[in-house]
Short mmCIF file of C-alpha atoms in Angstrom, two decimals:
data_model
loop_
_atom_site.label_atom_id
_atom_site.label_comp_id
_atom_site.label_asym_id
_atom_site.label_seq_id
_atom_site.Cartn_x
_atom_site.Cartn_y
_atom_site.Cartn_z
CA MET A 627 1.12 -28.39 10.54
CA LYS A 628 2.65 -29.32 7.18
CA ALA A 629 5.85 -27.60 6.11
CA ARG A 630 4.19 -26.09 3.04
CA THR A 631 1.40 -24.66 5.18
CA ARG A 632 3.92 -23.12 7.55
CA THR A 633 5.77 -21.62 4.59
CA LEU A 634 2.60 -20.09 3.12
CA ILE A 635 1.59 -18.64 6.47
CA ALA A 636 5.04 -17.18 7.02
CA ALA A 637 4.96 -15.65 3.54
CA ALA A 638 1.55 -14.17 4.18
CA LEU A 639 2.63 -12.65 7.47
CA VAL A 640 5.56 -11.05 5.69
CA LEU A 641 3.53 -9.81 2.79
CA GLY A 642 0.73 -8.75 5.07
CA ILE A 643 2.53 -5.63 6.17
CA ALA A 644 5.01 -4.93 3.44
CA SER A 645 5.40 -3.86 -0.14
CA GLY A 646 7.42 -2.06 -2.70
CA PRO A 647 6.13 0.77 -4.87
CA VAL A 648 2.76 0.44 -6.60
CA VAL A 649 1.56 2.79 -9.33
CA ALA A 650 -1.79 4.40 -8.54
CA HIS A 651 -4.63 4.88 -11.00
CA ALA A 652 -7.91 6.76 -10.78
CA ALA A 653 -10.46 4.82 -8.76
CA PRO A 654 -13.82 3.67 -10.12
CA ALA A 655 -16.94 5.00 -8.44
CA PRO A 656 -17.72 3.38 -5.08
CA VAL A 657 -20.28 0.58 -5.14
CA ARG A 658 -22.92 -0.46 -2.63
CA ALA A 659 -21.72 -1.46 0.85
CA GLY A 660 -21.43 -5.21 1.25
CA VAL A 661 -19.40 -5.44 -1.96
CA ALA A 662 -15.75 -4.47 -2.30
CA ALA A 663 -15.78 -0.68 -2.63
CA PRO A 664 -12.49 0.86 -3.81
CA VAL A 665 -12.04 4.63 -3.56
CA VAL A 666 -9.32 7.27 -3.89
CA SER A 667 -6.58 5.83 -6.15
CA THR A 668 -5.82 2.22 -6.91
CA PRO A 669 -2.75 0.08 -7.51
CA PRO A 670 -2.66 -2.07 -10.67
CA ASN A 671 -4.00 -5.13 -8.85
CA ALA A 672 -7.12 -3.40 -7.48
CA ALA A 673 -9.35 -5.99 -9.11
CA VAL A 674 -7.53 -8.73 -7.22
CA LEU A 675 -8.03 -6.83 -3.97
CA GLU A 676 -11.74 -6.57 -4.73
CA ARG A 677 -11.95 -10.31 -5.32
CA ALA A 678 -10.00 -10.99 -2.11
CA ILE A 679 -12.73 -9.42 0.04
CA ALA A 680 -15.80 -10.20 -2.06
CA GLY A 681 -18.52 -12.59 -0.91
CA LEU A 682 -18.06 -12.23 2.82
CA GLY A 683 -21.01 -12.79 5.12
CA PRO A 684 -22.77 -15.41 7.27
CA ASP A 685 -22.20 -18.21 4.76
CA HIS A 686 -18.49 -17.54 4.28
CA LYS A 687 -16.27 -20.04 6.09
CA ASP A 688 -13.59 -17.65 7.27
CA ALA A 689 -14.95 -14.11 7.74
CA THR A 690 -18.16 -12.13 7.92
CA ALA A 691 -16.65 -8.75 6.98
CA ALA A 692 -13.42 -6.96 6.09
CA LEU A 693 -12.17 -3.38 6.04
CA VAL A 694 -8.96 -2.61 4.13
CA ARG A 695 -6.77 0.44 3.57
CA VAL A 696 -3.69 0.23 1.35
CA GLY A 697 -1.71 3.47 1.37
CA GLY A 698 1.67 5.08 1.03
CA THR A 699 3.45 7.41 -1.35
CA SER A 700 3.11 4.90 -4.19
CA GLY A 701 -0.70 4.89 -4.27
CA SER A 702 -3.74 3.95 -2.24
CA TRP A 703 -6.84 1.75 -2.23
CA ARG A 704 -9.73 1.33 0.17
CA GLY A 705 -12.31 -1.44 0.24
CA SER A 706 -14.94 -3.08 2.42
CA SER A 707 -17.08 -6.18 2.15
CA GLY A 708 -19.49 -8.34 4.12
CA VAL A 709 -22.19 -7.71 6.69
CA ALA A 710 -22.33 -5.82 9.95
CA ASP A 711 -24.74 -8.31 11.51
CA VAL A 712 -25.34 -11.89 10.33
CA ARG A 713 -28.85 -11.95 11.82
CA THR A 714 -30.16 -9.00 9.84
CA GLY A 715 -27.79 -9.04 6.89
CA ARG A 716 -27.18 -5.34 7.40
CA ASP A 717 -24.45 -3.97 5.14
CA VAL A 718 -20.91 -3.70 6.43
CA VAL A 719 -20.04 -0.43 8.17
CA GLU A 720 -17.07 0.87 6.18
CA GLN A 721 -15.92 3.22 8.97
CA GLY A 722 -16.82 0.74 11.71
CA ARG A 723 -14.86 0.42 14.91
CA PHE A 724 -13.29 -2.86 16.01
CA ARG A 725 -11.11 -4.45 18.67
CA ALA A 726 -7.51 -4.05 17.48
CA GLY A 727 -5.96 -6.61 19.84
CA SER A 728 -2.18 -6.55 20.15
CA VAL A 729 -1.87 -3.52 17.91
CA THR A 730 -2.39 -1.87 21.32
CA LYS A 731 1.21 -2.79 22.14
CA THR A 732 2.51 -0.39 19.49
CA PHE A 733 0.64 2.46 21.21
CA THR A 734 1.89 1.39 24.65
CA SER A 735 5.45 1.22 23.39
CA ALA A 736 5.11 4.66 21.81
CA VAL A 737 4.13 6.24 25.13
CA VAL A 738 7.01 4.57 26.99
CA LEU A 739 9.43 5.82 24.32
CA GLN A 740 7.96 9.32 24.61
CA LEU A 741 8.66 9.19 28.34
CA ALA A 742 12.20 8.06 27.58
CA ALA A 743 12.65 11.04 25.25
CA GLU A 744 11.47 13.33 28.05
CA GLY A 745 13.94 11.84 30.51
CA ALA A 746 11.19 10.43 32.71
CA VAL A 747 12.16 6.84 31.93
CA ASP A 748 15.59 5.32 31.35
CA LEU A 749 15.30 2.26 29.11
CA ASN A 750 18.43 0.77 30.68
CA ARG A 751 17.14 1.15 34.23
CA PRO A 752 15.57 -1.88 35.97
CA VAL A 753 11.81 -1.73 36.25
CA GLN A 754 12.26 -2.80 39.88
CA GLU A 755 13.56 0.71 40.60
CA TYR A 756 10.43 2.35 39.15
CA LEU A 757 8.04 -0.18 40.69
CA PRO A 758 9.54 -1.38 43.97
CA GLY A 759 8.19 -4.73 45.13
CA LEU A 760 6.82 -5.61 41.68
CA LEU A 761 9.25 -8.50 41.20
CA PRO A 762 10.45 -10.81 43.97
CA ASP A 763 14.14 -11.25 44.75
CA THR A 764 14.24 -14.39 42.61
CA PHE A 765 14.36 -12.08 39.56
CA LYS A 766 17.51 -10.44 38.29
CA PRO A 767 17.18 -6.79 37.21
CA VAL A 768 14.74 -6.46 34.29
CA THR A 769 15.21 -3.28 32.28
CA VAL A 770 12.42 -1.27 30.70
CA ARG A 771 13.92 -2.06 27.28
CA GLN A 772 13.68 -5.79 28.01
CA LEU A 773 9.97 -5.40 28.73
CA LEU A 774 9.51 -3.50 25.49
CA ASN A 775 11.20 -6.16 23.35
CA TYR A 776 9.88 -9.24 25.22
CA THR A 777 13.23 -10.37 26.63
CA SER A 778 12.30 -9.96 30.31
CA GLY A 779 12.02 -13.67 31.12
CA ILE A 780 8.77 -13.07 33.05
CA ARG A 781 6.27 -15.90 32.67
CA PRO A 782 2.62 -15.35 31.60
CA ALA A 783 -0.20 -14.98 34.08
CA ASP A 784 -2.68 -17.83 34.36
CA GLY A 785 -5.76 -17.50 32.17
CA PRO A 786 -9.24 -19.03 32.17
CA GLY A 787 -8.15 -21.89 29.87
CA ASP A 788 -6.84 -22.72 26.43
CA THR A 789 -10.09 -23.12 24.46
CA PHE A 790 -12.64 -20.70 23.07
CA GLU A 791 -15.25 -22.23 25.35
CA ASP A 792 -13.10 -21.45 28.39
CA ALA A 793 -12.51 -17.87 27.29
CA TYR A 794 -16.17 -17.32 26.38
CA ALA A 795 -17.38 -18.55 29.77
CA HIS A 796 -15.11 -16.00 31.49
CA ARG A 797 -15.46 -13.15 28.97
CA PHE A 798 -16.97 -10.78 31.53
CA ASP A 799 -14.51 -11.51 34.35
CA LEU A 800 -12.80 -8.49 35.89
CA ASP A 801 -9.03 -8.89 35.96
CA ASP A 802 -6.73 -6.57 37.90
CA PRO A 803 -3.33 -5.96 36.25
CA HIS A 804 -1.52 -5.96 39.61
CA ALA A 805 -3.06 -9.33 40.50
CA MET A 806 -2.11 -10.71 37.09
CA ILE A 807 1.50 -9.56 37.54
CA ALA A 808 1.63 -11.09 41.02
CA ASN A 809 0.34 -14.37 39.62
CA ALA A 810 2.94 -14.35 36.84
CA VAL A 811 6.00 -13.47 38.91
CA ALA A 812 5.12 -15.99 41.63
CA LYS A 813 6.17 -18.68 39.15
CA GLY A 814 9.73 -17.40 39.03
CA PRO A 815 11.67 -16.36 35.91
CA GLU A 816 11.45 -18.33 32.68
CA PHE A 817 14.99 -17.36 31.62
CA ASP A 818 17.61 -14.75 32.48
CA PRO A 819 16.62 -11.26 31.28
CA GLY A 820 18.02 -10.33 27.88
CA THR A 821 18.96 -13.89 26.86
CA LYS A 822 15.86 -14.94 24.86
CA GLN A 823 12.70 -13.44 23.39
CA HIS A 824 9.21 -14.68 24.32
CA TYR A 825 6.16 -12.84 23.01
CA LEU A 826 3.78 -12.50 25.97
CA ASN A 827 1.20 -9.97 27.15
CA ILE A 828 2.63 -9.77 30.66
CA ASP A 829 5.50 -7.48 29.59
CA TYR A 830 3.04 -4.88 28.35
CA THR A 831 0.78 -5.25 31.37
CA ILE A 832 3.78 -4.21 33.45
CA LEU A 833 4.51 -1.35 31.04
CA GLY A 834 0.94 -0.14 31.53
CA VAL A 835 1.53 -0.01 35.29
CA LEU A 836 4.85 1.77 34.67
CA ILE A 837 3.13 4.41 32.54
CA GLU A 838 0.64 5.09 35.33
CA LYS A 839 3.37 5.36 37.94
CA VAL A 840 5.58 7.71 35.92
CA THR A 841 2.80 9.95 34.54
CA GLY A 842 0.70 10.05 37.69
CA THR A 843 -2.44 9.40 35.63
CA SER A 844 -4.31 6.42 34.25
CA TYR A 845 -2.97 4.42 31.31
CA GLU A 846 -6.07 5.36 29.35
CA GLU A 847 -5.61 9.08 30.00
CA ALA A 848 -1.92 8.89 29.11
CA LEU A 849 -2.67 7.44 25.66
CA THR A 850 -5.54 9.84 25.11
CA THR A 851 -3.54 13.00 25.86
CA ARG A 852 -0.30 11.83 24.26
CA ILE A 853 -1.51 10.07 21.09
CA PHE A 854 -5.26 10.06 20.44
CA LYS A 855 -5.90 13.80 20.76
CA PRO A 856 -2.69 15.12 19.14
CA LEU A 857 -3.23 12.91 16.08
CA GLY A 858 -6.98 13.52 15.90
CA LEU A 859 -7.83 9.84 16.40
CA ARG A 860 -11.44 10.63 17.23
CA HIS A 861 -12.66 7.06 16.86
CA THR A 862 -9.90 5.38 18.88
CA SER A 863 -10.38 4.58 22.55
CA LEU A 864 -9.51 2.32 25.44
CA PRO A 865 -12.54 0.84 27.19
CA SER A 866 -13.04 1.01 30.93
CA ARG A 867 -12.56 -2.15 32.98
CA THR A 868 -16.30 -2.77 33.07
CA GLN A 869 -17.05 -1.81 29.46
CA THR A 870 -18.12 -4.76 27.32
CA ARG A 871 -19.50 -3.05 24.19
CA ILE A 872 -17.77 -1.41 21.25
CA PRO A 873 -18.83 2.25 21.18
CA GLY A 874 -20.18 3.79 17.99
CA PRO A 875 -20.91 2.10 14.65
CA HIS A 876 -19.24 -1.30 14.30
CA ASN A 877 -19.42 -4.67 12.62
CA ARG A 878 -20.26 -7.51 14.97
CA GLY A 879 -17.67 -10.23 15.55
CA TYR A 880 -18.31 -13.98 15.49
CA GLN A 881 -16.55 -17.21 16.37
CA GLY A 882 -17.35 -20.31 14.34
CA VAL A 883 -18.16 -23.25 16.62
CA THR A 884 -18.92 -26.84 15.57
CA ARG A 885 -22.00 -28.26 17.27
CA ALA A 886 -22.26 -31.85 18.54
CA ASP A 887 -24.15 -32.86 15.38
CA GLY A 888 -21.35 -31.53 13.17
CA THR A 889 -23.13 -28.39 12.02
CA ARG A 890 -21.57 -24.97 12.41
CA GLU A 891 -22.78 -22.09 14.56
CA LEU A 892 -21.61 -18.48 14.61
CA VAL A 893 -21.35 -17.33 18.22
CA ASP A 894 -21.58 -13.55 18.65
CA VAL A 895 -18.44 -12.40 20.49
CA THR A 896 -18.86 -8.66 19.99
CA GLU A 897 -19.50 -7.96 23.66
CA TRP A 898 -16.47 -8.94 25.69
CA GLY A 899 -14.77 -7.79 28.87
CA SER A 900 -11.98 -5.23 28.59
CA SER A 901 -9.84 -5.76 31.66
CA ARG A 902 -7.56 -8.73 30.95
CA GLU A 903 -5.61 -7.57 27.88
CA TRP A 904 -5.51 -3.90 28.94
CA ALA A 905 -2.22 -2.28 27.84
CA ALA A 906 -1.42 -5.36 25.77
CA GLY A 907 -4.59 -5.62 23.70
CA ASP A 908 -7.73 -3.61 24.54
CA LEU A 909 -7.56 -0.82 21.94
CA ILE A 910 -10.69 -0.04 19.90
CA SER A 911 -10.16 1.85 16.64
CA THR A 912 -10.93 2.21 12.92
CA THR A 913 -8.84 1.55 9.83
CA ALA A 914 -8.71 5.30 9.09
CA ASP A 915 -7.38 6.11 12.56
CA LEU A 916 -4.85 3.29 12.48
CA GLU A 917 -3.62 4.37 9.07
CA ARG A 918 -3.13 7.91 10.38
CA PHE A 919 -1.28 6.58 13.43
CA THR A 920 0.97 4.30 11.36
CA THR A 921 1.95 7.08 8.97
CA ALA A 922 2.64 9.53 11.82
CA LEU A 923 4.61 6.95 13.80
CA PHE A 924 6.90 5.97 10.94
CA ALA A 925 7.41 9.64 10.06
CA GLY A 926 8.69 10.42 13.56
CA ARG A 927 5.69 12.53 14.59
CA VAL A 928 4.65 10.31 17.54
CA VAL A 929 8.00 9.27 18.99
CA PRO A 930 11.15 11.38 18.52
CA LYS A 931 13.42 9.78 15.95
CA ALA A 932 16.21 8.89 18.40
CA GLN A 933 13.82 6.82 20.53
CA LEU A 934 11.89 5.58 17.48
CA GLU A 935 14.94 3.48 16.59
CA GLU A 936 13.89 1.12 19.40
CA MET A 937 10.90 0.14 17.26
CA PHE A 938 13.24 -0.74 14.41
CA THR A 939 15.83 -2.63 16.46
CA VAL A 940 15.62 -6.38 16.97
CA PRO A 941 17.56 -7.78 19.95
CA ALA A 942 20.33 -10.24 19.05
CA VAL A 943 18.78 -13.23 20.82
CA ALA A 944 16.83 -16.35 19.86
CA ASP A 945 13.09 -16.88 20.11
CA PHE A 946 12.28 -18.85 23.28
CA THR A 947 9.77 -21.13 21.56
CA THR A 948 11.34 -21.82 18.16
CA GLY A 949 15.03 -21.14 18.68
CA ALA A 950 15.05 -19.02 15.52
CA PRO A 951 16.54 -15.51 15.53
CA ALA A 952 14.31 -12.95 17.25
CA GLU A 953 12.07 -10.78 15.06
CA LEU A 954 10.21 -8.60 17.55
CA THR A 955 11.14 -5.05 18.49
CA ALA A 956 9.70 -2.51 20.91
CA GLY A 957 6.05 -2.76 19.86
CA MET A 958 6.56 -4.01 16.29
CA LYS A 959 8.04 -6.86 14.27
CA LYS A 960 10.65 -7.01 11.53
CA PHE A 961 10.09 -8.88 8.28
CA VAL A 962 12.56 -9.36 5.45
CA LEU A 963 11.08 -10.02 2.01
CA PRO A 964 12.74 -12.43 -0.45
CA ASP A 965 14.10 -9.46 -2.39
CA GLY A 966 15.72 -8.10 0.78
CA THR A 967 13.15 -5.37 1.46
CA VAL A 968 12.76 -4.79 5.21
CA VAL A 969 9.29 -4.01 6.52
CA TRP A 970 7.75 -3.45 9.95
CA GLY A 971 4.35 -3.79 11.59
CA LYS A 972 2.05 -5.35 14.19
CA THR A 973 -0.86 -7.74 14.09
CA GLY A 974 -3.61 -8.26 16.64
CA GLY A 975 -6.31 -10.81 17.33
CA ARG A 976 -9.36 -10.67 19.59
CA TYR A 977 -12.22 -13.12 19.16
CA GLY A 978 -14.17 -11.93 16.12
CA TYR A 979 -11.49 -9.50 14.91
CA ASN A 980 -8.06 -9.79 13.23
CA THR A 981 -6.15 -6.54 12.69
CA ALA A 982 -2.83 -5.49 11.16
CA ILE A 983 -0.90 -2.26 10.71
CA GLY A 984 2.47 -1.70 9.08
CA GLY A 985 4.52 -0.86 6.03
CA THR A 986 7.92 -0.04 4.65
CA ARG A 987 9.94 2.38 6.72
CA ASP A 988 10.02 4.92 3.89
CA LEU A 989 6.18 4.83 3.80
CA SER A 990 6.08 3.89 0.12
CA ARG A 991 3.51 1.27 1.10
CA THR A 992 1.31 0.86 4.18
CA LEU A 993 -1.49 -1.52 5.03
CA VAL A 994 -4.22 -1.53 7.66
CA TYR A 995 -6.96 -4.12 7.77
CA SER A 996 -9.64 -5.44 10.06
CA VAL A 997 -11.04 -8.85 9.17
CA ASN A 998 -14.04 -10.16 11.10
CA SER A 999 -12.51 -13.61 11.32
CA THR A 1000 -14.61 -16.55 12.48
CA ASP A 1001 -11.48 -18.08 14.04
CA ALA A 1002 -9.43 -15.04 15.06
CA LYS A 1003 -7.32 -16.98 17.56
CA GLY A 1004 -6.68 -19.92 15.24
CA GLN A 1005 -3.23 -21.37 14.64
CA ASP A 1006 -3.26 -20.55 10.94
CA MET A 1007 -3.54 -17.12 9.39
CA ASN A 1008 -7.08 -16.22 8.34
CA LYS A 1009 -7.53 -17.05 4.64
CA VAL A 1010 -9.28 -13.77 3.85
CA ALA A 1011 -6.41 -11.82 5.42
CA PHE A 1012 -4.03 -14.01 3.42
CA GLY A 1013 -5.84 -13.08 0.20
CA ILE A 1014 -5.83 -9.38 1.10
CA VAL A 1015 -2.13 -9.23 1.75
CA MET A 1016 -1.17 -11.30 -1.28
CA ALA A 1017 -3.31 -9.08 -3.51
CA ALA A 1018 -2.13 -5.84 -1.95
CA PHE A 1019 1.58 -6.52 -2.18
CA ALA A 1020 2.19 -8.86 -5.08
CA LYS A 1021 4.62 -7.26 -7.55
#
């Protein structure tokens, strides 16, 4: 990847969940679904936001649909564009549900931090004491905090392969979290706990098992009773291990695949198994629910403020892959804008769906989006998402 491309992507990732104040204006009347439809109040660059998500559909290279919510104390904007189904051309479902991917980790972290606030979990205590036999003797003590901030040194579990074709062929496989953990730890540690940071799902798979052990209930029930119901997230859920469909109204997801003759095909990836990502990435939600969650979380209404600091604390270690200073926290990521503004958030990607939540800590600006990306697991940031974030947060 060229240096300029890397720079643009990095800038987009920063801007994608951050902003300073924006002045709101009265919104124009909503327009027909399938075209950018702003409502409520709008920042000065609302027209740019509309253009950023206009024209989506089966013939668009990068996305078939997008749902966007820009919020915060400085103003708000809401828009949608594209189609719900490329076969029928049915208009985009503005309140549609989607797979939120690794945004799930923020919810998982929140429950663990709630348990810490209640005294049921000690973040400094080794997970081996809560889950005896989980890690072999080749591992040094791994604390709960080190799982939360990806410094555990535990290697990833083996997957079906590295390509879309591999993943698609195994999309309905049933994966057991305990078997995945056993597979991962059998490889031995990747590094000493607390010395580096490596962003992997396995840490949150273990945290899901920890939640079940400490609460005496299922991971799904723990999130439902502790977060979904108290916040009124009526359209947010965790699918069962055998569930492959997205419940309720939703926009279908697609992966662009190049055929042997060079033409392009959109493969429907809406139906997909829900057992492998589990506590690391199986959440299903809406932009409205995720906006409500983000606002409540930052305001200290989900996790008590003392424990919430874990989500705003980056460990003083280097990234295992790049060697750069760590940026990840307990369930979120820290970004520093060129003007020094610090912002926080989480992105997620499942085939057919790219999602992001986040904002400034003072809630002057928040952003939630779901983009039906045709290459949601690609190396580069989706260009539609790039346009959304640049339009939403340009000063």
